[in-house]
Coordinates of C-alpha atoms in Angstrom, one line a residue:
M12 CA -147.6 -42.1 -102.7
S13 CA -149.0 -41.1 -106.1
K14 CA -147.9 -38.0 -107.9
Y15 CA -149.8 -36.1 -110.5
I16 CA -148.0 -33.4 -112.6
T17 CA -149.6 -31.2 -115.2
T18 CA -148.8 -28.5 -117.8
P19 CA -151.5 -26.1 -118.8
I20 CA -153.3 -27.2 -121.8
Y21 CA -152.1 -25.1 -124.8
Y22 CA -154.5 -22.9 -126.7
V23 CA -154.8 -23.9 -130.3
N24 CA -154.6 -20.5 -131.9
G25 CA -151.0 -20.8 -133.0
E26 CA -148.0 -23.1 -133.2
A27 CA -145.9 -24.1 -130.2
H28 CA -143.2 -21.6 -129.2
I29 CA -140.2 -21.6 -126.8
G30 CA -142.4 -20.8 -123.8
H31 CA -144.6 -23.9 -124.4
A32 CA -141.4 -26.0 -124.6
Y33 CA -140.2 -24.7 -121.3
T34 CA -143.3 -25.5 -119.5
T35 CA -143.4 -28.9 -120.9
F36 CA -139.7 -29.6 -120.3
I37 CA -139.9 -28.6 -116.6
A38 CA -143.1 -30.8 -116.2
D39 CA -141.5 -33.8 -118.0
T40 CA -138.4 -33.4 -115.9
M41 CA -140.4 -33.4 -112.7
A42 CA -142.5 -36.4 -113.7
R43 CA -139.3 -38.3 -114.8
Y44 CA -137.7 -37.4 -111.4
E45 CA -140.6 -38.7 -109.4
K46 CA -140.8 -41.9 -111.5
L47 CA -137.1 -42.4 -110.9
K48 CA -137.6 -42.3 -107.2
G49 CA -140.3 -45.0 -107.5
E50 CA -143.3 -42.8 -107.1
D51 CA -146.6 -43.8 -109.0
T52 CA -146.7 -40.8 -111.2
Y53 CA -149.2 -39.5 -113.8
F54 CA -148.1 -36.7 -116.2
L55 CA -150.7 -34.7 -118.2
T56 CA -150.5 -32.3 -121.1
G57 CA -152.8 -31.4 -124.0
T58 CA -154.6 -28.7 -125.9
D59 CA -157.4 -26.2 -125.1
E60 CA -159.7 -25.9 -128.1
H61 CA -162.8 -24.1 -127.4
G62 CA -163.9 -20.5 -127.3
Q63 CA -164.6 -17.4 -129.5
K64 CA -161.0 -16.9 -130.3
I65 CA -160.6 -20.3 -131.9
E66 CA -163.8 -19.9 -133.8
E67 CA -162.6 -16.7 -135.3
S68 CA -159.2 -18.0 -136.1
A69 CA -160.8 -21.0 -137.9
Q70 CA -163.0 -18.6 -139.9
K71 CA -160.0 -16.5 -140.9
S72 CA -158.2 -19.6 -142.1
G73 CA -161.2 -20.7 -144.1
K74 CA -161.5 -24.1 -142.3
P75 CA -164.1 -25.7 -140.3
T76 CA -163.5 -25.0 -136.6
Q77 CA -162.9 -28.8 -135.7
E78 CA -160.4 -29.2 -138.6
F79 CA -158.5 -26.1 -137.6
A80 CA -158.3 -27.4 -134.0
D81 CA -157.4 -30.8 -135.1
E82 CA -154.4 -29.5 -137.2
I83 CA -153.0 -27.2 -134.4
S84 CA -153.5 -29.8 -131.6
A85 CA -151.7 -32.4 -133.7
G86 CA -148.9 -29.9 -134.1
F87 CA -148.4 -29.8 -130.4
K88 CA -148.7 -33.5 -129.9
N89 CA -146.3 -34.3 -132.7
L90 CA -143.7 -31.9 -131.4
W91 CA -143.8 -33.4 -127.9
D92 CA -143.6 -36.9 -129.4
E93 CA -140.5 -35.8 -131.4
F94 CA -139.1 -34.4 -128.2
E95 CA -139.8 -37.7 -126.4
I96 CA -141.9 -36.0 -123.8
N97 CA -143.0 -38.8 -121.5
Y98 CA -146.6 -37.9 -120.8
D99 CA -149.2 -40.4 -119.7
K100 CA -152.0 -38.6 -121.4
F101 CA -152.6 -36.0 -124.0
I102 CA -156.0 -34.5 -123.4
R103 CA -158.0 -32.4 -125.8
T104 CA -161.0 -30.4 -124.7
T105 CA -162.8 -31.5 -127.7
D106 CA -162.6 -35.1 -126.4
E107 CA -166.0 -36.6 -125.7
D108 CA -165.0 -37.9 -122.1
H109 CA -163.8 -34.4 -121.3
K110 CA -167.1 -32.9 -122.4
K111 CA -169.1 -35.4 -120.3
G112 CA -166.9 -34.6 -117.3
V113 CA -167.4 -30.9 -117.7
Q114 CA -171.2 -31.3 -117.9
K115 CA -171.1 -33.4 -114.8
A116 CA -169.2 -30.7 -112.9
F117 CA -171.5 -27.9 -114.1
E118 CA -174.5 -29.9 -113.0
A119 CA -173.0 -30.6 -109.6
M120 CA -172.2 -26.9 -109.1
H121 CA -175.6 -25.9 -110.3
N122 CA -177.4 -28.3 -108.0
K123 CA -175.3 -27.0 -105.0
G124 CA -176.5 -23.5 -105.8
D125 CA -173.1 -22.3 -106.9
I126 CA -174.3 -21.6 -110.4
Y127 CA -177.3 -19.3 -111.3
K128 CA -178.7 -17.5 -114.3
D129 CA -178.6 -13.7 -114.7
F130 CA -177.6 -11.1 -117.3
Y131 CA -174.1 -9.9 -117.7
E132 CA -172.8 -6.6 -119.1
G133 CA -169.2 -5.8 -119.1
H134 CA -165.9 -5.1 -120.9
Y135 CA -164.8 -8.4 -122.6
C136 CA -161.4 -9.2 -124.1
V137 CA -161.7 -11.8 -126.9
S138 CA -158.0 -12.4 -126.9
C139 CA -157.9 -13.3 -123.2
E140 CA -161.5 -14.7 -123.1
T141 CA -162.0 -12.5 -120.0
F142 CA -164.3 -9.9 -118.6
F143 CA -162.9 -6.9 -116.8
T144 CA -164.4 -4.3 -114.5
E145 CA -164.1 -0.6 -115.7
M146 CA -161.6 -0.1 -112.8
Q147 CA -159.4 -2.8 -114.2
L148 CA -159.2 -1.3 -117.6
V149 CA -156.4 0.8 -118.9
D150 CA -157.7 4.3 -120.0
G151 CA -161.3 2.8 -119.6
E152 CA -161.0 0.7 -122.7
F153 CA -157.9 -1.5 -123.0
C154 CA -157.3 -4.9 -121.5
P155 CA -154.9 -4.8 -118.6
D156 CA -153.4 -8.2 -119.5
C157 CA -152.7 -8.0 -123.2
G158 CA -153.3 -4.2 -124.0
R159 CA -155.9 -4.9 -126.8
G160 CA -159.2 -3.1 -127.0
T161 CA -162.2 -4.5 -125.2
N162 CA -165.9 -4.7 -126.3
I163 CA -168.9 -4.0 -124.1
I164 CA -171.1 -7.1 -124.2
K165 CA -174.5 -7.7 -122.6
E166 CA -175.9 -11.2 -122.7
E167 CA -177.7 -13.8 -120.6
S168 CA -175.3 -15.9 -118.7
Y169 CA -174.9 -18.5 -116.0
F170 CA -172.7 -17.3 -113.1
F171 CA -170.5 -19.1 -110.7
R172 CA -170.7 -17.8 -107.1
L173 CA -167.0 -16.9 -107.0
S174 CA -167.6 -14.3 -104.3
K175 CA -168.9 -17.1 -102.0
Y176 CA -165.3 -18.5 -101.9
E177 CA -163.3 -15.4 -101.1
D178 CA -162.7 -16.1 -97.4
A179 CA -162.0 -19.8 -98.0
L180 CA -159.4 -18.9 -100.7
L181 CA -157.6 -16.4 -98.4
K182 CA -157.6 -19.0 -95.6
H183 CA -156.2 -21.6 -97.9
Y184 CA -153.4 -19.2 -99.1
S185 CA -152.6 -18.5 -95.4
D186 CA -152.7 -22.0 -94.3
N187 CA -150.7 -23.3 -97.3
P188 CA -147.9 -20.7 -97.9
D189 CA -146.3 -22.9 -100.6
F190 CA -149.7 -23.3 -102.6
I191 CA -148.3 -20.7 -105.0
M192 CA -144.8 -21.2 -106.1
P193 CA -142.5 -19.3 -106.0
R194 CA -143.8 -17.6 -103.0
S195 CA -143.1 -14.1 -104.5
R196 CA -146.0 -14.7 -106.8
A197 CA -148.5 -15.2 -104.1
N198 CA -148.9 -11.6 -103.2
E199 CA -150.5 -10.5 -106.4
V200 CA -153.1 -13.2 -106.1
I201 CA -153.9 -12.5 -102.5
N202 CA -154.2 -8.8 -103.2
F203 CA -156.5 -9.5 -106.1
V204 CA -158.8 -11.6 -103.9
K205 CA -158.7 -9.1 -101.0
G206 CA -159.9 -6.5 -103.5
G207 CA -163.1 -8.3 -103.7
L208 CA -164.2 -11.2 -106.0
R209 CA -167.3 -10.8 -108.3
D210 CA -169.3 -13.7 -109.4
L211 CA -167.9 -15.2 -112.6
S212 CA -169.7 -15.5 -115.9
V213 CA -169.3 -19.1 -117.0
T214 CA -171.5 -19.5 -120.1
R215 CA -171.9 -17.6 -123.4
T216 CA -174.6 -17.3 -126.1
S217 CA -172.7 -15.3 -128.5
F218 CA -170.8 -18.1 -130.1
T219 CA -171.3 -21.9 -130.4
W220 CA -167.8 -23.4 -130.2
G221 CA -167.8 -24.9 -126.8
V222 CA -169.2 -27.5 -124.4
G223 CA -172.9 -27.6 -124.3
M224 CA -175.0 -27.5 -121.3
P225 CA -176.0 -30.7 -119.3
E226 CA -179.3 -32.2 -120.4
S227 CA -180.8 -31.6 -117.0
I228 CA -180.4 -27.8 -117.4
K229 CA -182.4 -27.7 -120.6
D230 CA -180.9 -24.5 -122.0
D231 CA -179.3 -25.2 -125.4
K232 CA -178.5 -21.7 -126.4
H233 CA -175.6 -21.6 -123.9
V234 CA -172.2 -23.0 -124.2
M235 CA -169.7 -23.1 -121.3
Y236 CA -167.1 -20.3 -120.8
V237 CA -163.6 -21.4 -122.0
W238 CA -161.9 -21.2 -118.6
L239 CA -164.5 -23.3 -116.8
D240 CA -164.2 -25.9 -119.6
A241 CA -160.5 -25.7 -119.8
L242 CA -159.6 -25.8 -116.1
L243 CA -161.7 -28.9 -115.6
N244 CA -159.4 -30.8 -117.9
Y245 CA -157.1 -31.6 -115.0
I246 CA -159.8 -33.9 -113.4
T247 CA -161.6 -35.1 -116.5
A248 CA -158.3 -36.5 -117.8
L249 CA -158.4 -38.7 -114.7
G250 CA -161.9 -39.9 -115.5
Y251 CA -164.0 -37.4 -113.5
G252 CA -167.6 -37.7 -114.5
T253 CA -167.0 -40.8 -116.6
T254 CA -164.9 -43.8 -115.6
E255 CA -163.2 -42.2 -112.6
E256 CA -160.4 -44.7 -113.3
N257 CA -157.4 -42.6 -112.4
M258 CA -158.9 -40.2 -109.8
R259 CA -156.6 -41.7 -107.2
Y260 CA -153.9 -39.4 -108.6
W261 CA -155.9 -36.3 -107.5
P262 CA -155.1 -33.9 -106.0
A263 CA -152.2 -32.8 -108.3
S264 CA -148.7 -32.6 -106.8
V265 CA -147.8 -29.6 -108.9
Q266 CA -149.5 -27.9 -111.8
F267 CA -147.2 -25.7 -114.0
V268 CA -148.5 -22.6 -115.6
G269 CA -147.1 -19.4 -117.1
K270 CA -147.4 -16.3 -114.9
D271 CA -150.1 -14.8 -117.3
I272 CA -152.6 -17.5 -116.3
L273 CA -151.7 -17.7 -112.6
R274 CA -154.8 -15.8 -111.6
F275 CA -157.1 -18.4 -113.3
H276 CA -155.3 -21.3 -111.7
A277 CA -154.8 -19.8 -108.2
I278 CA -158.3 -18.2 -107.9
Y279 CA -160.9 -19.7 -110.2
W280 CA -159.7 -23.3 -110.2
P281 CA -159.5 -23.8 -106.4
A282 CA -162.9 -22.1 -106.1
F283 CA -164.4 -24.6 -108.7
L284 CA -162.8 -27.4 -106.8
M285 CA -164.2 -26.3 -103.4
S286 CA -167.6 -26.2 -105.0
L287 CA -167.1 -29.8 -106.2
D288 CA -165.9 -30.8 -102.7
L289 CA -162.6 -31.9 -104.2
P290 CA -159.2 -31.3 -102.6
L291 CA -157.0 -28.5 -103.9
P292 CA -153.7 -29.1 -105.8
K293 CA -150.7 -29.0 -103.5
H294 CA -148.7 -26.5 -105.6
I295 CA -149.4 -24.1 -108.4
G296 CA -146.0 -23.4 -110.0
A297 CA -146.0 -20.1 -112.1
H298 CA -143.0 -19.5 -114.3
G299 CA -141.9 -16.5 -116.2
W300 CA -141.8 -15.6 -119.9
W301 CA -138.9 -15.9 -122.4
T302 CA -137.4 -13.2 -124.4
R303 CA -134.8 -13.4 -127.3
D304 CA -131.6 -11.5 -126.8
G305 CA -133.4 -9.2 -124.4
E306 CA -136.3 -8.4 -126.8
K307 CA -139.8 -9.5 -126.4
M308 CA -140.7 -12.1 -129.1
S309 CA -143.3 -11.3 -131.7
K310 CA -144.1 -12.4 -135.2
S311 CA -143.9 -8.9 -136.5
K312 CA -140.3 -8.6 -135.3
G313 CA -139.4 -12.0 -136.8
N314 CA -137.6 -13.0 -133.6
V315 CA -139.9 -15.9 -132.4
V316 CA -137.8 -18.8 -131.3
S317 CA -139.2 -22.1 -132.8
P318 CA -138.3 -25.0 -130.4
R319 CA -138.2 -27.4 -133.3
E320 CA -135.7 -25.2 -135.2
V321 CA -133.4 -25.0 -132.1
A322 CA -133.6 -28.8 -131.4
N323 CA -132.7 -29.6 -135.1
A324 CA -129.8 -27.3 -134.8
Y325 CA -128.4 -28.1 -131.4
G326 CA -130.3 -31.2 -130.2
V327 CA -133.3 -31.3 -127.9
E328 CA -131.4 -32.4 -124.9
N329 CA -129.0 -29.5 -125.1
L330 CA -132.1 -27.2 -125.3
R331 CA -133.7 -28.9 -122.2
Y332 CA -130.6 -28.4 -120.3
F333 CA -130.1 -24.8 -121.3
M334 CA -133.7 -23.8 -120.5
L335 CA -133.8 -25.5 -117.1
R336 CA -130.3 -24.3 -116.2
E337 CA -130.5 -20.7 -117.4
V338 CA -133.3 -19.2 -115.5
P339 CA -134.5 -19.3 -111.8
F340 CA -138.0 -20.8 -111.8
G341 CA -140.6 -18.0 -111.6
Q342 CA -138.4 -15.3 -113.3
D343 CA -138.2 -14.3 -116.9
G344 CA -135.6 -16.0 -119.1
D345 CA -133.7 -15.0 -122.1
F346 CA -132.8 -17.1 -125.1
S347 CA -129.5 -16.1 -126.4
Q348 CA -127.6 -18.2 -128.9
R349 CA -124.3 -17.1 -127.5
A350 CA -125.3 -18.0 -123.9
F351 CA -126.6 -21.4 -125.2
I352 CA -123.4 -22.2 -127.0
D353 CA -121.3 -21.1 -123.9
R354 CA -123.2 -23.6 -121.7
I355 CA -122.9 -26.3 -124.3
N356 CA -119.1 -25.9 -124.6
S357 CA -118.2 -25.1 -121.0
E358 CA -120.6 -27.2 -119.0
L359 CA -121.7 -30.0 -121.2
S360 CA -118.6 -30.5 -123.4
N361 CA -115.9 -29.7 -121.0
D362 CA -117.3 -30.7 -117.6
L363 CA -119.5 -33.7 -118.5
G364 CA -118.5 -35.1 -121.9
N365 CA -114.8 -34.6 -121.3
L366 CA -115.1 -36.6 -118.0
L367 CA -116.4 -39.7 -119.7
N368 CA -113.6 -39.4 -122.4
R369 CA -111.0 -39.3 -119.6
I370 CA -112.4 -42.3 -117.8
I371 CA -112.4 -44.2 -121.1
G372 CA -108.9 -43.1 -122.0
M373 CA -107.4 -43.9 -118.6
S374 CA -109.2 -47.3 -118.1
G375 CA -108.2 -48.3 -121.6
K376 CA -104.6 -47.4 -121.0
Y377 CA -104.2 -48.8 -117.5
S378 CA -106.5 -51.8 -117.1
D379 CA -107.8 -52.8 -120.6
F380 CA -111.1 -51.0 -119.9
E381 CA -111.8 -52.9 -116.7
I382 CA -113.0 -50.7 -113.8
D383 CA -113.2 -52.1 -110.2
S384 CA -114.4 -50.1 -107.2
K385 CA -112.8 -52.4 -104.6
D386 CA -110.2 -49.8 -103.5
V387 CA -112.2 -46.6 -103.9
L388 CA -113.2 -46.3 -100.2
K389 CA -109.7 -47.2 -99.1
Y390 CA -108.1 -44.2 -101.0
H391 CA -111.0 -41.7 -101.6
K392 CA -113.2 -41.5 -98.6
R393 CA -112.9 -37.6 -98.6
E394 CA -114.1 -37.4 -102.2
L395 CA -117.0 -39.9 -101.6
D396 CA -118.1 -37.9 -98.5
A397 CA -118.1 -34.7 -100.7
M398 CA -120.0 -36.5 -103.4
N399 CA -122.7 -37.8 -101.0
L400 CA -123.2 -34.4 -99.5
V401 CA -124.0 -33.0 -103.0
L402 CA -126.4 -36.0 -103.7
D403 CA -128.2 -35.6 -100.4
S404 CA -129.0 -31.9 -101.2
L405 CA -130.5 -32.3 -104.6
D406 CA -134.0 -33.4 -103.6
S407 CA -134.9 -30.1 -101.8
Y408 CA -134.2 -28.2 -105.0
M409 CA -136.4 -30.3 -107.1
E410 CA -139.1 -30.2 -104.5
N411 CA -139.0 -26.4 -104.7
L412 CA -139.1 -26.4 -108.5
Q413 CA -135.6 -24.7 -108.6
T414 CA -134.2 -26.7 -111.5
H415 CA -131.4 -24.2 -112.1
R416 CA -130.2 -24.6 -108.5
Y417 CA -130.6 -28.4 -108.8
L418 CA -128.3 -28.4 -111.9
E419 CA -125.9 -26.0 -110.4
E420 CA -125.4 -28.2 -107.3
L421 CA -125.4 -31.4 -109.5
W422 CA -122.5 -29.8 -111.5
K423 CA -120.4 -29.8 -108.3
L424 CA -120.0 -33.6 -108.8
F425 CA -118.2 -33.0 -112.0
S426 CA -116.0 -30.5 -110.4
I427 CA -115.2 -33.1 -107.6
A428 CA -114.4 -35.7 -110.3
N429 CA -112.2 -33.5 -112.5
K430 CA -110.4 -32.1 -109.5
S431 CA -109.7 -35.7 -108.2
I432 CA -108.1 -36.6 -111.5
E433 CA -105.7 -33.6 -111.3
E434 CA -105.0 -34.0 -107.7
H435 CA -104.3 -37.6 -107.6
A436 CA -102.8 -37.9 -111.2
P437 CA -103.3 -41.6 -112.1
W438 CA -100.6 -41.3 -114.8
V439 CA -98.0 -40.3 -112.1
K440 CA -99.2 -43.2 -109.8
M441 CA -98.7 -45.6 -112.6
K442 CA -95.1 -44.5 -113.1
E443 CA -94.6 -44.8 -109.4
N444 CA -95.8 -48.4 -109.5
K445 CA -98.8 -47.5 -107.6
K446 CA -101.3 -49.1 -109.9
N447 CA -104.0 -49.9 -107.2
E448 CA -104.1 -46.2 -106.3
A449 CA -104.3 -45.1 -109.9
L450 CA -107.2 -47.6 -110.8
A451 CA -109.0 -46.5 -107.5
T452 CA -109.0 -42.9 -108.8
V453 CA -110.4 -44.0 -112.2
A454 CA -113.1 -46.1 -110.4
L455 CA -113.9 -43.1 -108.1
V456 CA -114.5 -40.9 -111.1
A457 CA -116.6 -43.6 -112.8
N458 CA -118.8 -43.8 -109.7
I459 CA -119.2 -40.2 -109.5
L460 CA -120.2 -40.0 -113.2
A461 CA -122.7 -42.8 -112.7
K462 CA -124.4 -41.3 -109.7
A463 CA -124.5 -37.9 -111.4
S464 CA -125.9 -39.4 -114.5
I465 CA -128.8 -41.0 -112.6
M466 CA -129.6 -37.6 -111.1
L467 CA -129.2 -35.8 -114.5
F468 CA -131.5 -38.4 -116.2
P469 CA -134.8 -36.4 -115.6
V470 CA -133.3 -33.4 -117.5
M471 CA -131.2 -35.4 -120.2
P472 CA -132.7 -38.9 -120.4
K473 CA -131.1 -40.0 -123.8
T474 CA -127.6 -38.6 -123.0
T475 CA -127.6 -40.2 -119.5
N476 CA -128.7 -43.5 -120.9
T477 CA -125.8 -43.4 -123.3
I478 CA -123.5 -42.8 -120.2
A479 CA -125.0 -45.6 -118.2
D480 CA -124.7 -47.9 -121.1
A481 CA -121.0 -47.1 -121.4
L482 CA -120.7 -47.7 -117.5
N483 CA -122.6 -51.0 -117.8
F484 CA -125.6 -50.3 -115.7
K485 CA -129.2 -49.1 -116.3
I486 CA -130.8 -45.9 -115.0
D487 CA -134.1 -46.9 -113.2
N488 CA -135.4 -47.0 -109.6
A489 CA -133.2 -49.9 -108.7
S490 CA -130.0 -48.2 -109.6
Y491 CA -131.2 -44.9 -108.0
R492 CA -131.8 -46.7 -104.8
E493 CA -128.6 -48.7 -104.9
L494 CA -126.1 -46.0 -106.0
V495 CA -127.8 -42.8 -104.7
I496 CA -129.8 -43.7 -101.6
E497 CA -127.9 -46.7 -100.4
K498 CA -124.6 -45.2 -101.5
K499 CA -123.2 -48.4 -102.9
L500 CA -120.5 -48.4 -105.6
L501 CA -120.4 -49.9 -109.1
K502 CA -119.6 -53.6 -109.5
L503 CA -116.7 -54.7 -111.6
F504 CA -117.3 -53.9 -115.2
N505 CA -115.8 -53.2 -118.6
I506 CA -116.4 -49.7 -119.9
K507 CA -117.6 -49.2 -123.5
V508 CA -116.0 -46.7 -125.9
V509 CA -118.4 -44.2 -127.1
P510 CA -118.1 -41.1 -129.5
P511 CA -117.9 -37.7 -127.7
L512 CA -121.2 -36.7 -126.3
F513 CA -121.0 -33.0 -126.9
P514 CA -118.9 -31.8 -129.8
R515 CA -118.0 -28.2 -129.4
V516 CA -120.0 -25.5 -131.2
E517 CA -117.6 -23.1 -132.7
E518 CA -120.2 -20.8 -134.3
P519 CA -124.0 -20.2 -134.2
L520 CA -125.9 -23.0 -136.0
M521 CA -129.1 -20.9 -136.5
A522 CA -129.7 -17.5 -138.1
E523 CA -129.7 -14.7 -135.5
A524 CA -132.9 -12.7 -134.9
P525 CA -133.3 -9.8 -137.3
L526 CA -132.4 -6.4 -136.1
A527 CA -135.5 -4.2 -135.4
Q528 CA -136.5 -2.1 -138.2
P529 CA -137.6 1.5 -137.8
N530 CA -141.3 2.1 -138.0
I531 CA -141.5 4.4 -141.1
D532 CA -145.0 5.6 -142.1
S533 CA -143.9 8.0 -144.7
A534 CA -140.5 8.7 -146.5
K535 CA -140.9 12.4 -145.6
E536 CA -140.9 11.9 -141.8
S537 CA -138.1 13.7 -140.0
Q538 CA -135.2 11.8 -138.3
D539 CA -136.6 13.0 -134.9
S540 CA -140.0 11.6 -135.7
L541 CA -138.3 8.2 -136.7
K542 CA -136.4 8.2 -133.5
E543 CA -139.5 8.7 -131.5
Q544 CA -141.4 6.1 -133.3
D545 CA -138.6 3.5 -132.6
N546 CA -139.0 4.1 -128.9
L547 CA -142.7 3.5 -128.8
I548 CA -143.9 0.5 -126.9
E549 CA -147.3 -1.3 -126.6
I550 CA -149.3 -1.1 -123.4
G551 CA -148.7 -4.9 -123.0
Q552 CA -145.0 -4.4 -123.0
F553 CA -145.2 -1.9 -120.2
F554 CA -147.3 -4.3 -118.0
E555 CA -144.4 -6.9 -118.4
T556 CA -142.4 -4.8 -116.1
S557 CA -143.0 -5.3 -112.4
L558 CA -142.4 -2.1 -110.4
K559 CA -142.7 -2.3 -106.6
V560 CA -142.2 -0.2 -103.5
G561 CA -139.3 -1.5 -101.4
V562 CA -137.9 -0.7 -98.0
V563 CA -134.1 -0.5 -97.6
V564 CA -133.3 -2.6 -94.5
E565 CA -129.5 -2.7 -94.9
A566 CA -126.9 -0.7 -96.8
K567 CA -123.2 -1.2 -97.1
E568 CA -120.4 0.2 -99.2
V569 CA -118.9 -2.2 -101.8
P570 CA -115.1 -2.4 -101.2
K571 CA -112.9 -1.3 -104.0
S572 CA -115.9 0.5 -105.7
K573 CA -116.4 4.3 -105.6
K574 CA -119.9 4.0 -107.1
L575 CA -121.6 0.9 -105.7
L576 CA -123.7 0.3 -102.6
K577 CA -125.0 -3.1 -101.7
L578 CA -128.5 -2.9 -100.4
Q579 CA -131.0 -5.4 -98.8
V580 CA -134.4 -4.3 -99.9
D581 CA -137.7 -5.6 -98.5
L582 CA -140.3 -6.1 -101.2
G583 CA -142.8 -7.9 -99.1
E584 CA -141.4 -11.3 -99.9
D585 CA -140.1 -14.1 -97.7
K586 CA -136.7 -12.4 -97.5
P587 CA -135.1 -9.2 -98.7
R588 CA -133.7 -8.8 -102.2
Q589 CA -130.0 -7.9 -102.7
V590 CA -129.7 -4.9 -105.0
V591 CA -126.3 -3.5 -106.1
A592 CA -126.8 0.1 -107.0
G593 CA -124.4 2.7 -108.4
I594 CA -125.5 5.6 -106.1
R595 CA -122.6 5.8 -103.6
E596 CA -121.6 9.2 -104.9
F597 CA -124.9 10.6 -103.9
Y598 CA -126.1 8.6 -100.9
T599 CA -124.4 7.3 -97.8
P600 CA -125.5 3.8 -96.5
E601 CA -126.8 5.5 -93.2
S602 CA -129.1 7.8 -95.1
L603 CA -130.8 4.9 -96.9
I604 CA -131.8 2.7 -94.0
N605 CA -135.5 2.3 -93.5
T606 CA -136.2 4.6 -96.5
Q607 CA -138.5 3.8 -99.5
V608 CA -137.4 3.2 -103.0
C609 CA -139.0 2.1 -106.2
V610 CA -137.7 -1.2 -107.6
V611 CA -137.8 -3.0 -111.0
A612 CA -138.6 -6.3 -109.5
N613 CA -138.6 -8.8 -112.4
L614 CA -135.3 -8.2 -113.9
K615 CA -133.1 -11.1 -114.6
P616 CA -130.4 -11.3 -111.7
A617 CA -127.1 -9.7 -112.7
K618 CA -123.6 -10.1 -111.3
L619 CA -121.7 -6.8 -110.4
M620 CA -118.2 -7.1 -109.0
G621 CA -118.9 -10.8 -108.1
M622 CA -122.2 -9.9 -106.4
I623 CA -125.8 -10.9 -107.4
S624 CA -128.2 -8.0 -108.0
E625 CA -131.8 -9.0 -107.9
G626 CA -133.4 -5.7 -109.1
M627 CA -132.8 -2.2 -110.1
L628 CA -133.7 1.1 -108.3
L629 CA -135.5 3.8 -110.2
A630 CA -133.6 7.2 -110.3
A631 CA -133.5 10.4 -112.1
K632 CA -130.2 12.2 -113.1
D633 CA -129.5 15.5 -114.6
E634 CA -126.6 18.1 -114.4
D635 CA -127.5 18.7 -110.7
G636 CA -126.8 15.0 -109.8
L637 CA -128.9 11.9 -109.1
C638 CA -131.9 11.4 -106.9
L639 CA -133.9 8.2 -106.2
V640 CA -137.6 8.0 -107.2
R641 CA -139.7 7.5 -104.1
P642 CA -143.5 7.2 -103.2
E643 CA -145.0 10.5 -102.2
K644 CA -146.4 8.9 -99.1
P645 CA -145.2 5.8 -97.3
K646 CA -146.6 2.6 -98.8
K647 CA -146.4 -1.0 -97.7
A648 CA -143.3 -3.0 -98.8
G649 CA -144.2 -4.9 -102.0
T650 CA -146.9 -2.4 -103.2
P651 CA -147.2 -2.6 -107.0
I652 CA -146.4 0.6 -109.0
G653 CA -148.5 1.1 -112.1

């Protein structure tokens, strides 16, 4: 079975940031995982280089548009090459084959009657390359996605009959509940479609930097709208409209996108494919955004995280591990140097690196570095069974894009190995003249490390190849099948001595983000005015917060706590969220059952008294006490609050 995995193509209006790196890391990991399993896998990434925003950015830089696009695109490609991203193709929308494929698709849609010419007048956001209805605008003027001002534009345009596919899209979402992953993201898309789809303007005459019309259309003053052009890259990269050489990989297995472009990929893209009579991708995986030390990243704040800077300081594989382990897929993540260092020291250095050191040390002392698995099953069946139970569970986490749970579960293998050393104490067995038992324990731990390294390979390929070389085997599909699937053990070998894999990090290796500076317009402003200015946020920052109506379906007191209640809150998702709230002094559990609350739904999960809390309730508190903020009238669970 073939597999096709894609990142979005990155817009060339700036350098790669930590969010781009995260998307690319997770896609690269998934592709490596499928290839490890022996699947015929194709991995695509690249750059999106057309549109008015690029044309304007090039003009500001004083460079020809193509030269500007070449430089930024090369920056992305060079970075991924430095990071050893194992892509099969790096596509650019300025590639000639891509343009031909887009023109072929436009022609096919036009011939089918799905594209027609008319006039468009609407509010256009240059930054998002998107038109919005007046109802969608904030205060009748501002873009609901980025908060910037929009312009009213009237021009001749070709339209795609998006409205024609409204029912087909809703049916597809219903028939394929995992089409959008995680499932919690699906509701916003479904509600948007249910609100009614308008036909989509897919060409422009106000700028020239884009793919021209097919010769058969005979209308040279139009260029294609950037989203039609960009989305089609996923099939033109496989040869659609030209060679067709790799179209066997379509449909895509999973297409990774940031949550800000989910609507384009989950609505426009499948509608285009339906028009072209092509199958839809199996999954659209939408991930969250990254902050730094809890703050939104911005150039003005000077806190943007450069992935190259982090990799130069800490190593690219450490960065890969941290980002894929730190955050549940779909939720927002936070880059904190302290959290990064803690994971390097505790999980990579102590749990993994130290385990290899212990095997090398014990085998060198007890058996002249020779390791033989012949007695492992005799003395360690219990540990082998526990190990295999973990190994058998891993695939489901990767299939569901939950790399953090995959790594969390994988790390149980290192716990089994380290616990086995302490429990069976080979040094004691050697003193008791039980050499066979001692060497069996060393071999057990070597086998656990080998199998764990195979499964860690998609996340940390260079590190695990170093471990495999020390253990005298090669990580590939053959070793995956033999050691993981068939559950065989390592053959007799001599272990190699290697330097420590993860030296401890004692202090930050990068400068911390600068502290936010007060926004001072005049030296004569009062302190009160300064304080108020400091607390101002942009409209885009507000829209980053997801507020939803929830229904409390279960409430319990938290033992040993006078303030906390543990709630199960229905937010219209697959299962209720657990929310731990400090409201016990003001509400009894019984009074909350089946009542509605307002929930901050996109907070990073926190741990309170050992319990995970997956959201926060809105409440108001003054000298008279605390009360929960509730809808004036009952609303459906999961209803967005804006």
